[in-house]
Coordinates of N, CA and C in Angstrom, one line a residue:
M1 N 227.7 178.1 23.5 CA 227.5 178.2 25.2 C 228.8 177.7 25.4
N2 N 229.3 177.7 26.8 CA 230.4 176.5 27.7 C 229.7 175.9 28.0
E3 N 230.1 174.9 28.6 CA 229.7 173.6 29.2 C 228.4 174.1 30.0
S4 N 228.8 175.1 31.4 CA 227.8 175.4 32.1 C 226.8 175.9 31.3
G5 N 226.5 176.2 30.1 CA 224.9 176.5 29.6 C 225.3 178.2 29.7
K6 N 226.6 179.0 29.6 CA 226.4 180.5 29.6 C 227.0 180.7 28.4
E7 N 227.2 182.3 27.7 CA 227.8 182.7 26.9 C 229.2 182.3 27.2
K8 N 230.4 182.4 26.6 CA 231.4 182.4 26.7 C 231.6 184.3 27.2
S9 N 233.0 184.4 27.9 CA 233.3 185.8 28.0 C 233.8 186.6 27.3
F10 N 234.2 187.7 27.6 CA 235.1 188.1 26.3 C 236.3 187.5 26.8
L11 N 236.7 187.7 27.9 CA 238.5 187.0 28.1 C 238.4 185.5 27.5
E12 N 237.3 184.6 27.7 CA 237.5 183.2 27.2 C 237.5 183.3 25.5
K13 N 236.7 184.1 24.9 CA 236.9 183.9 23.7 C 237.9 184.8 23.3
G14 N 238.4 185.5 23.8 CA 240.4 186.3 23.5 C 241.7 185.5 24.1
R15 N 240.9 184.6 24.6 CA 241.9 183.6 25.1 C 242.0 182.2 23.7
D16 N 240.5 182.0 23.3 CA 239.9 181.0 22.4 C 241.3 181.5 20.8
E17 N 240.9 182.8 20.8 CA 241.3 183.7 19.9 C 243.1 183.0 19.8
Q18 N 243.7 183.8 20.9 CA 245.0 183.7 21.1 C 245.5 182.3 20.7
Y19 N 245.1 181.6 21.9 CA 245.5 179.9 21.3 C 245.3 179.9 19.8
R20 N 244.3 179.8 19.1 CA 244.2 179.7 17.5 C 245.5 180.4 17.0
D21 N 246.1 181.7 16.8 CA 246.7 182.6 16.8 C 247.9 181.6 17.0
F22 N 248.4 181.1 18.3 CA 249.6 180.4 18.6 C 249.7 179.1 17.5
A23 N 248.9 178.3 17.6 CA 248.7 176.8 17.2 C 249.2 177.9 15.3
D24 N 248.6 177.9 14.3 CA 248.7 178.8 13.6 C 250.6 179.4 13.0
A25 N 250.8 179.9 14.1 CA 252.2 180.1 14.8 C 253.5 178.8 14.7
V26 N 252.8 177.9 15.5 CA 254.2 176.9 15.6 C 253.7 176.2 14.6
I27 N 252.5 176.2 13.9 CA 252.7 175.2 12.5 C 253.5 175.8 12.0
N28 N 252.9 176.6 11.5 CA 253.6 177.4 10.0 C 255.8 177.3 10.9
A29 N 256.1 177.6 11.9 CA 257.4 177.6 11.8 C 258.0 176.2 12.1
L30 N 257.2 174.9 12.1 CA 257.4 174.0 11.8 C 258.7 173.8 10.6
P31 N 259.8 172.7 10.7 CA 260.5 172.6 9.7 C 259.9 171.8 8.5
R32 N 259.5 171.9 7.2 CA 259.4 170.9 6.4 C 260.2 170.1 5.4
D33 N 261.2 169.9 6.7 CA 262.2 167.9 6.3 C 262.4 167.8 7.6
I34 N 261.4 167.0 8.2 CA 261.3 166.3 9.2 C 261.5 164.7 8.3
D35 N 262.2 164.4 9.0 CA 262.2 162.7 8.6 C 260.9 162.2 8.7
S36 N 259.9 161.5 7.9 CA 259.0 160.4 7.9 C 259.1 159.4 9.2
D37 N 260.5 158.7 9.5 CA 260.2 158.2 10.2 C 260.0 158.6 11.7
I38 N 260.8 160.0 12.1 CA 260.4 160.7 12.9 C 258.9 161.3 13.3
M39 N 258.4 161.3 11.8 CA 256.7 162.2 12.2 C 256.1 161.0 12.6
G40 N 256.7 160.0 11.9 CA 255.6 158.3 12.3 C 254.9 158.3 13.2
G41 N 257.1 158.5 14.8 CA 256.9 157.8 15.5 C 256.3 158.6 16.1
W42 N 255.8 160.5 16.4 CA 255.1 161.1 17.3 C 253.7 161.0 16.7
I43 N 253.5 160.7 15.3 CA 251.8 160.4 15.4 C 251.3 159.2 16.7
E44 N 252.0 158.1 16.2 CA 251.6 156.9 17.3 C 252.2 157.4 18.8
D45 N 252.5 158.4 19.0 CA 253.2 159.0 20.3 C 252.4 159.9 20.5
P46 N 250.9 160.8 20.5 CA 250.6 162.0 20.9 C 251.1 163.0 22.0
A47 N 251.0 161.3 23.1 CA 250.6 161.9 24.2 C 252.7 162.3 24.5
G48 N 253.1 161.4 24.5 CA 255.0 161.9 24.3 C 255.2 163.2 23.8
L49 N 254.6 163.1 22.2 CA 254.8 165.0 21.6 C 254.0 166.1 22.2
S50 N 253.0 165.7 23.2 CA 252.3 166.9 24.2 C 253.2 166.8 25.1
R51 N 253.4 166.3 25.4 CA 255.1 166.6 26.8 C 256.0 167.7 26.6
R52 N 256.6 166.7 25.2 CA 257.9 167.4 24.7 C 257.5 169.3 24.1
L53 N 256.0 169.4 23.4 CA 256.1 170.3 23.1 C 255.8 171.7 24.0
G54 N 255.3 170.5 25.3 CA 255.2 171.1 26.9 C 256.2 171.8 27.2
A55 N 256.9 171.0 27.2 CA 257.6 171.1 28.2 C 259.7 172.1 26.9
A56 N 259.3 172.7 26.1 CA 259.8 173.2 25.1 C 259.2 174.7 25.0
L57 N 258.1 174.9 25.6 CA 257.1 175.9 25.6 C 257.0 176.4 26.7
G58 N 257.1 176.3 27.5 CA 256.7 175.9 29.3 C 255.6 176.5 29.1
A59 N 254.9 175.6 28.6 CA 253.4 175.2 29.7 C 253.7 175.0 31.1
H60 N 254.5 174.2 31.2 CA 254.7 173.4 32.7 C 255.0 174.1 33.9
R61 N 254.5 175.3 33.2 CA 255.7 176.4 34.0 C 254.3 177.7 34.2
S62 N 253.0 177.4 34.2 CA 252.7 178.0 34.9 C 251.8 178.2 36.6
G63 N 251.3 178.7 37.0 CA 250.4 178.7 38.4 C 252.1 179.7 39.1
I64 N 252.0 179.1 40.3 CA 252.6 179.7 41.2 C 254.7 179.5 40.8
A65 N 255.2 178.5 40.4 CA 256.8 178.4 39.3 C 256.5 179.0 38.3
G66 N 255.4 179.5 37.4 CA 255.7 180.5 36.6 C 255.9 182.2 37.1
K67 N 255.1 182.7 38.2 CA 255.0 183.7 38.9 C 256.7 183.8 39.4
H68 N 257.4 182.8 40.4 CA 258.5 183.0 40.0 C 259.4 183.3 39.4
L69 N 259.4 182.4 38.6 CA 260.2 182.6 37.5 C 260.3 184.2 36.2
K70 N 259.4 184.8 36.3 CA 259.5 185.5 36.1 C 260.3 187.0 36.8
S71 N 259.9 186.8 37.9 CA 260.6 187.2 39.0 C 262.1 187.4 38.6
W72 N 262.5 185.9 38.5 CA 263.9 184.9 38.3 C 264.9 186.0 37.2
H73 N 264.0 185.9 36.2 CA 264.5 186.5 35.2 C 264.8 188.5 35.2
L74 N 263.8 188.8 35.8 CA 263.7 190.0 36.1 C 265.6 190.0 36.6
F75 N 265.3 189.5 38.1 CA 266.8 189.4 39.3 C 267.8 189.5 38.4
Y76 N 267.8 188.6 37.2 CA 269.4 187.9 36.6 C 269.4 189.2 35.3
H77 N 268.2 189.5 34.4 CA 268.6 190.9 33.7 C 268.9 192.3 34.2
D78 N 268.4 192.3 36.0 CA 269.0 193.8 36.5 C 270.9 193.7 36.9
L79 N 270.6 192.3 37.9 CA 271.7 192.7 38.9 C 273.4 191.7 37.9
F80 N 272.7 191.0 36.4 CA 273.8 190.0 36.1 C 274.1 190.6 34.7
Q81 N 272.9 191.3 34.1 CA 272.8 191.1 32.6 C 272.7 190.8 32.1
I82 N 272.1 189.2 32.2 CA 271.8 187.6 31.9 C 270.7 187.4 31.7
D83 N 270.2 188.1 30.4 CA 268.9 187.2 29.6 C 268.5 185.8 29.9
L84 N 268.0 185.4 30.8 CA 267.8 184.1 31.6 C 267.0 183.6 30.8
D85 N 267.3 182.2 29.7 CA 266.6 181.3 28.8 C 266.0 180.2 29.6
F86 N 265.1 179.6 29.9 CA 264.1 178.6 30.7 C 263.5 177.2 29.6
G87 N 263.8 177.5 28.6 CA 263.3 176.6 27.7 C 263.7 175.1 28.3
Q88 N 264.9 175.0 28.2 CA 265.5 173.0 28.6 C 265.6 172.9 30.2
M89 N 264.8 174.6 30.7 CA 265.1 174.0 33.0 C 263.6 173.2 33.1
R90 N 264.3 172.6 34.0 CA 263.4 171.3 34.9 C 263.1 172.3 36.1
V91 N 261.9 172.7 36.3 CA 261.0 172.9 37.4 C 261.0 171.3 38.3
P92 N 261.6 171.5 39.2 CA 261.1 169.8 40.5 C 259.7 170.1 40.2
D93 N 259.0 169.4 40.8 CA 257.5 169.5 41.9 C 257.8 170.0 43.7
A94 N 257.2 170.9 43.8 CA 257.3 171.3 44.6 C 256.7 171.0 45.9
R95 N 257.3 171.0 47.0 CA 257.0 169.8 48.3 C 256.1 170.7 49.3
K96 N 255.4 169.7 50.0 CA 254.6 171.2 51.2 C 255.9 172.0 51.6
G97 N 256.3 173.3 52.3 CA 257.3 173.7 52.9 C 258.3 174.6 52.6
F98 N 258.2 173.8 51.1 CA 259.4 174.3 50.4 C 258.8 175.4 49.3
D99 N 258.7 176.5 49.8 CA 258.2 177.7 48.7 C 259.2 178.3 47.7
R100 N 260.3 178.5 48.3 CA 261.4 179.8 47.2 C 262.0 179.0 46.3
L101 N 261.4 178.9 45.3 CA 262.7 178.5 44.3 C 263.7 179.7 43.7
I102 N 264.4 178.7 43.7 CA 266.7 179.2 43.1 C 266.3 179.0 42.0
V103 N 266.5 179.9 41.4 CA 267.0 179.6 39.7 C 268.2 180.0 39.4
V104 N 269.3 178.5 38.7 CA 270.6 179.1 39.2 C 271.2 178.6 37.6
A105 N 271.4 179.9 36.7 CA 271.7 180.4 35.8 C 272.9 180.1 35.3
S106 N 272.8 179.9 33.8 CA 273.9 178.5 33.1 C 275.4 178.8 33.4
G107 N 276.3 178.2 33.9 CA 277.6 178.2 33.9 C 277.7 179.6 35.2
L108 N 277.0 180.1 36.2 CA 277.1 180.6 36.6 C 278.0 180.4 38.6
T109 N 279.3 181.2 38.5 CA 279.6 180.6 39.5 C 279.7 181.9 40.7
P110 N 279.9 180.5 42.3 CA 279.6 181.8 43.3 C 281.1 182.8 43.0
H111 N 281.7 183.2 42.8 CA 282.4 184.1 42.1 C 282.4 185.1 41.9
R112 N 281.6 184.7 41.2 CA 280.4 186.4 40.2 C 279.4 186.8 41.0
I113 N 278.9 185.8 41.7 CA 278.2 186.3 42.8 C 278.5 187.0 43.7
F114 N 279.5 186.1 44.2 CA 280.3 187.8 45.3 C 280.4 188.8 45.1
E115 N 281.3 189.4 43.2 CA 281.5 190.1 42.6 C 280.6 190.8 43.4
V116 N 279.2 190.4 42.7 CA 277.6 191.4 42.7 C 277.4 191.5 44.7
F117 N 278.0 191.0 45.4 CA 277.7 191.5 46.7 C 278.9 192.4 47.1
R118 N 280.1 192.7 46.4 CA 280.8 193.1 46.8 C 281.0 194.6 46.7
E119 N 279.5 194.9 45.3 CA 279.9 195.8 44.7 C 278.2 196.4 45.3
L120 N 277.6 195.8 46.2 CA 276.4 196.2 46.6 C 276.9 196.7 47.8
F121 N 277.9 195.6 48.9 CA 278.4 196.0 50.7 C 279.8 197.0 50.6
G122 N 280.4 196.6 49.5 CA 281.3 196.8 50.0 C 282.6 196.3 51.0
H123 N 282.4 196.9 51.6 CA 283.6 196.6 53.2 C 282.5 195.8 53.5
D124 N 281.5 195.4 54.0 CA 280.6 194.9 54.1 C 280.4 193.5 53.9
C125 N 281.0 193.1 53.0 CA 281.2 191.9 52.3 C 282.6 191.2 53.1
Y126 N 282.5 190.2 53.1 CA 283.9 189.4 54.3 C 283.8 188.4 53.8
G127 N 285.1 187.3 53.0 CA 285.5 186.4 52.8 C 286.2 186.8 50.8
E128 N 286.7 185.4 51.1 CA 287.4 185.2 49.9 C 287.3 183.8 49.0
L129 N 287.5 183.6 47.8 CA 287.0 182.8 46.7 C 287.7 182.5 46.0
A130 N 289.3 183.5 45.9 CA 290.2 183.5 45.3 C 290.8 181.5 45.1
G131 N 291.2 181.4 44.1 CA 291.8 179.6 44.2 C 290.9 178.6 44.8
V132 N 289.7 179.3 45.1 CA 288.8 177.9 45.7 C 288.3 177.2 44.3
L133 N 288.2 176.1 44.4 CA 287.6 175.0 43.2 C 286.6 174.5 44.2
L134 N 285.1 174.0 43.5 CA 283.9 173.8 44.7 C 283.4 172.4 43.9
E135 N 283.4 171.4 45.2 CA 282.7 170.0 43.7 C 281.2 170.4 44.7
D136 N 280.3 170.7 43.6 CA 278.9 170.6 44.1 C 278.1 169.8 43.4
E137 N 277.0 169.4 44.8 CA 275.7 168.3 44.7 C 275.4 168.6 43.4
R138 N 275.2 169.9 42.5 CA 274.9 170.3 41.3 C 275.4 171.6 40.8
S139 N 275.2 171.5 39.7 CA 275.8 172.5 38.7 C 275.2 173.0 37.7
S140 N 275.2 174.0 37.1 CA 274.6 174.6 36.1 C 275.6 174.8 34.5
G141 N 276.6 174.1 34.7 CA 277.2 173.7 33.3 C 277.1 173.0 32.0
S142 N 276.3 172.2 32.5 CA 275.3 172.0 31.4 C 273.9 172.7 30.7
G143 N 273.3 174.0 32.0 CA 272.3 174.7 32.4 C 272.1 174.9 32.6
P144 N 270.8 176.0 33.2 CA 270.0 176.4 34.2 C 269.0 175.3 34.7
Y145 N 269.5 175.8 36.0 CA 268.8 174.7 36.4 C 267.8 175.2 37.9
A146 N 267.0 174.9 38.8 CA 265.8 175.0 39.9 C 266.0 174.3 40.8
V147 N 265.7 174.9 42.1 CA 266.1 174.2 43.5 C 264.4 174.3 44.3
W148 N 263.6 174.1 45.0 CA 262.9 174.6 45.9 C 263.7 174.3 47.0
A149 N 263.3 175.4 48.0 CA 264.0 175.7 49.7 C 262.8 176.3 50.8
M150 N 263.0 176.4 51.6 CA 262.3 176.9 52.6 C 262.5 178.3 52.9
D151 N 261.7 179.0 52.8 CA 261.2 180.5 52.8 C 261.6 180.9 54.1
N152 N 262.3 180.5 54.8 CA 263.4 181.2 56.0 C 264.5 182.0 56.0
T153 N 264.0 182.9 57.6 CA 265.3 183.8 57.3 C 266.8 182.7 57.5
E154 N 266.2 182.1 58.5 CA 267.2 181.5 59.4 C 267.0 179.9 58.5
P155 N 268.2 178.8 58.5 CA 268.2 177.8 58.1 C 267.4 176.9 58.9
D156 N 267.3 176.0 58.4 CA 266.5 174.4 58.9 C 266.8 174.0 60.9
D157 N 266.3 174.3 61.7 CA 266.3 174.2 63.0 C 266.6 173.2 63.4
D158 N 265.9 172.3 62.8 CA 266.1 170.1 62.8 C 267.4 169.8 62.6
L159 N 268.3 170.6 61.6 CA 269.2 170.3 61.1 C 270.8 171.2 62.2
K160 N 270.5 171.9 63.2 CA 271.3 172.3 64.2 C 272.5 171.2 64.7
G161 N 273.4 171.4 64.3 CA 274.7 170.8 65.0 C 274.8 169.3 64.1
V162 N 274.1 169.1 63.2 CA 274.8 168.1 61.7 C 275.3 168.3 60.6
S163 N 276.7 167.4 60.7 CA 277.6 168.2 60.2 C 277.6 167.5 58.5
A164 N 277.6 168.1 57.8 CA 278.5 167.8 56.4 C 278.0 166.7 56.1
E165 N 279.1 165.8 56.5 CA 279.4 164.4 56.4 C 278.0 164.0 56.7
S166 N 277.7 164.0 58.1 CA 276.2 163.1 58.5 C 275.3 163.5 57.6
L167 N 274.5 164.8 57.1 CA 273.9 164.9 56.1 C 274.1 164.0 54.4
K168 N 275.3 164.0 54.3 CA 276.0 163.2 53.1 C 275.3 162.1 53.6
N169 N 276.4 160.9 53.9 CA 275.9 159.6 54.4 C 274.4 159.5 54.2
D170 N 273.1 160.5 55.3 CA 272.1 160.3 55.6 C 270.9 160.7 53.9
G171 N 272.0 161.4 52.7 CA 271.4 161.5 51.6 C 270.1 162.3 52.0
V172 N 270.9 163.1 52.7 CA 270.1 165.0 52.6 C 270.8 165.5 51.4
E173 N 269.8 166.3 50.7 CA 270.2 167.6 50.1 C 270.0 168.8 50.4
S174 N 270.9 169.3 50.5 CA 270.5 170.6 50.7 C 271.2 171.5 49.6
M175 N 271.7 173.2 50.1 CA 271.7 173.8 49.5 C 273.5 174.0 49.2
T176 N 274.1 174.6 48.3 CA 275.1 174.3 47.6 C 275.4 175.9 48.1
L177 N 277.2 176.3 47.6 CA 277.0 177.9 47.8 C 277.0 178.8 47.0
V178 N 276.6 178.5 45.9 CA 275.9 178.8 45.0 C 274.1 179.3 44.8
E179 N 273.8 178.3 45.5 CA 272.3 178.4 45.8 C 271.9 179.3 47.2
R180 N 272.5 179.4 48.4 CA 272.5 180.4 49.3 C 273.0 181.5 49.2
L181 N 274.1 181.9 48.5 CA 274.8 184.0 47.8 C 273.4 183.9 46.4
L182 N 272.9 182.9 45.5 CA 271.7 183.3 45.2 C 269.9 183.9 45.7
F183 N 269.8 182.9 46.8 CA 269.5 183.0 48.0 C 268.8 184.5 48.6
G184 N 270.3 184.8 49.4 CA 270.7 186.0 50.1 C 270.1 186.9 48.9
L185 N 270.8 187.2 48.2 CA 271.1 188.1 47.2 C 269.6 188.8 46.3
K186 N 268.8 187.6 46.6 CA 267.5 187.6 45.8 C 266.8 188.1 47.1
Y187 N 266.7 187.6 48.2 CA 266.2 188.2 49.8 C 266.4 189.7 49.8
H188 N 267.3 189.4 49.5 CA 268.0 191.2 49.7 C 267.7 191.9 48.9
N189 N 267.4 192.2 47.6 CA 266.9 192.4 46.7 C 265.2 192.9 46.6
E190 N 264.6 191.5 47.5 CA 263.2 192.1 47.5 C 262.5 192.7 48.8
T191 N 263.7 192.2 49.7 CA 263.3 193.0 51.1 C 263.9 194.0 51.6
G192 N 265.7 194.3 51.0 CA 266.9 195.3 52.0 C 266.9 194.4 53.5
D193 N 267.3 193.2 53.3 CA 267.5 192.5 54.6 C 268.6 191.5 53.8
H194 N 268.6 190.6 55.3 CA 269.6 189.4 55.2 C 268.9 188.3 55.3
L195 N 270.0 187.0 55.2 CA 268.9 186.3 55.5 C 270.3 185.6 57.1
D196 N 269.6 185.0 56.9 CA 271.5 184.4 58.6 C 271.7 185.2 59.6
R197 N 271.0 186.2 60.5 CA 271.0 187.3 61.0 C 271.8 187.0 62.4
E198 N 271.3 185.7 62.9 CA 271.6 184.8 64.1 C 272.5 183.2 64.0
T199 N 272.5 183.2 63.0 CA 272.8 181.8 63.1 C 273.9 181.4 61.6
W200 N 274.3 180.6 61.2 CA 275.1 180.3 59.3 C 274.3 179.4 59.1
T201 N 274.0 179.7 57.2 CA 274.0 178.4 57.0 C 275.2 177.7 56.6
L202 N 275.2 176.4 56.8 CA 276.0 175.2 56.6 C 275.5 175.1 55.3
C203 N 276.8 175.2 53.8 CA 276.7 175.3 52.3 C 277.0 174.0 52.5
A204 N 276.3 172.8 52.9 CA 276.6 171.3 52.5 C 276.3 171.0 51.1
G205 N 276.0 171.2 50.6 CA 276.0 170.9 49.3 C 277.3 171.1 48.4
S206 N 277.9 172.0 49.3 CA 279.3 172.1 48.4 C 280.8 171.4 49.3
R207 N 281.6 171.3 48.1 CA 283.2 170.8 49.2 C 284.4 171.6 48.2
H208 N 285.2 172.1 49.3 CA 286.2 172.9 48.6 C 287.0 171.6 49.1
A209 N 288.2 170.9 48.2 CA 288.9 170.1 48.3 C 288.9 168.7 49.2
G210 N 287.4 168.5 48.9 CA 286.8 167.3 49.7 C 286.6 167.3 51.3
V211 N 287.1 168.6 51.9 CA 287.2 168.2 52.8 C 286.6 169.4 53.8
F212 N 286.6 170.8 52.9 CA 286.0 172.5 53.8 C 285.3 172.4 53.1
V213 N 284.0 173.0 54.0 CA 282.2 173.1 53.4 C 282.5 174.2 53.6
P214 N 281.9 175.0 52.8 CA 281.5 176.8 52.9 C 280.3 177.2 54.3
R215 N 280.4 178.2 55.3 CA 279.6 178.8 55.4 C 278.8 179.9 55.0
V216 N 277.5 180.8 55.6 CA 278.0 181.9 54.9 C 276.6 182.5 56.2
G217 N 277.1 183.7 56.7 CA 276.2 184.4 57.5 C 276.4 186.0 57.4
A218 N 275.5 186.7 58.3 CA 275.2 187.6 57.4 C 275.5 188.9 58.6
G219 N 275.8 190.4 58.1 CA 275.8 191.7 59.2 C 275.3 192.3 58.6
S220 N 275.7 193.0 58.6 CA 275.3 194.4 58.2 C 275.6 194.1 56.4
G221 N 276.0 192.8 56.3 CA 276.4 192.8 54.6 C 277.0 190.8 54.5
I222 N 277.4 190.7 53.6 CA 277.6 189.4 53.8 C 278.8 188.5 54.1
E223 N 278.9 187.6 55.0 CA 280.7 187.0 55.6 C 280.5 185.6 55.0
L224 N 281.5 185.6 54.3 CA 281.8 183.6 53.8 C 282.7 183.3 55.0
G225 N 282.1 181.7 55.1 CA 284.0 181.3 56.2 C 283.7 179.9 56.1
W226 N 284.7 179.1 56.1 CA 285.0 177.2 56.0 C 285.0 176.9 57.2
C227 N 284.1 175.7 57.2 CA 285.0 174.7 58.6 C 285.0 173.2 58.1
S228 N 285.2 172.5 58.7 CA 285.2 171.1 58.3 C 284.0 170.3 57.8
K229 N 284.4 169.6 57.4 CA 283.2 168.6 56.5 C 282.7 167.4 58.0
H230 N 283.0 167.8 59.1 CA 282.7 167.1 60.2 C 282.4 167.8 61.2
E231 N 283.0 169.1 61.2 CA 282.2 170.3 62.0 C 280.4 170.3 62.4
A232 N 280.4 170.1 63.8 CA 279.0 170.2 63.9 C 278.8 171.5 65.2
H233 N 278.0 172.8 65.0 CA 277.5 173.9 66.5 C 276.5 174.0 65.9
P234 N 275.1 174.4 66.6 CA 273.9 174.3 66.9 C 273.9 175.5 66.2
V235 N 274.8 176.7 66.0 CA 274.1 177.6 65.5 C 275.1 177.6 63.9
L236 N 275.6 176.4 63.4 CA 276.0 175.9 62.0 C 275.0 175.2 61.1
R237 N 273.5 175.4 60.5 CA 272.6 174.3 59.9 C 272.9 174.2 58.9
A238 N 272.3 173.1 58.2 CA 272.1 173.3 56.7 C 270.4 173.8 56.2
R239 N 270.8 173.8 54.5 CA 269.0 174.0 54.5 C 268.5 173.3 53.4
R240 N 268.0 172.6 53.5 CA 267.2 171.4 53.0 C 266.7 171.9 51.1
V241 N 266.5 171.0 50.4 CA 266.0 171.8 49.0 C 265.6 170.3 48.2
V242 N 264.9 170.5 47.4 CA 263.9 169.8 46.7 C 264.4 170.0 45.3
A243 N 265.6 169.1 45.1 CA 265.8 168.7 43.7 C 265.6 168.4 42.3

């Protein structure tokens, strides 16, 4: 009987059996040549061992984050032919109001994302990235990463008229160009519609030549433009992220 005094259900019994099978598989997969000092260290630190195993096996990615990750896995497979590996990726803790998870695959560039936009929208895809080298607040050069953003079609209203330079000086973390392009592409994949119908997203997390900041809007497709890091306008707004 379980703690409530009731006999375990069929599903509970099935999960127990699956867990035992999984534990056996993990034990059998352990290398037999682990250094004795390393083993001793983990024996003395069972909590640390649990955290390390949980991270490696994705145990912390259950619930809401897990559902998002499954969706991103399919998205990358279908549109980029990428088999995304979340094994070493850290998902930041969610914050109230930040309900949209954005996952950036390892080494993914805005140029490649823009190519997918061109394939989808053809002449309704405006802008040019040839020769552009971006400096980003976050990079997937060493592996995939994730950020949380507000799940709104238009950027953050309270950031209207705030320049990229002001955001940087105030320590506000905001979307990079890669993150905004991925958000827009996935949003279109889910809904058939576009972000930024009425405004422009100021991608303040990215810079070109240290001075120019990308901005992204949409009509029947997508439009990429540039502005000064000091430019401020009510229809030009950044999107905060939790990184």
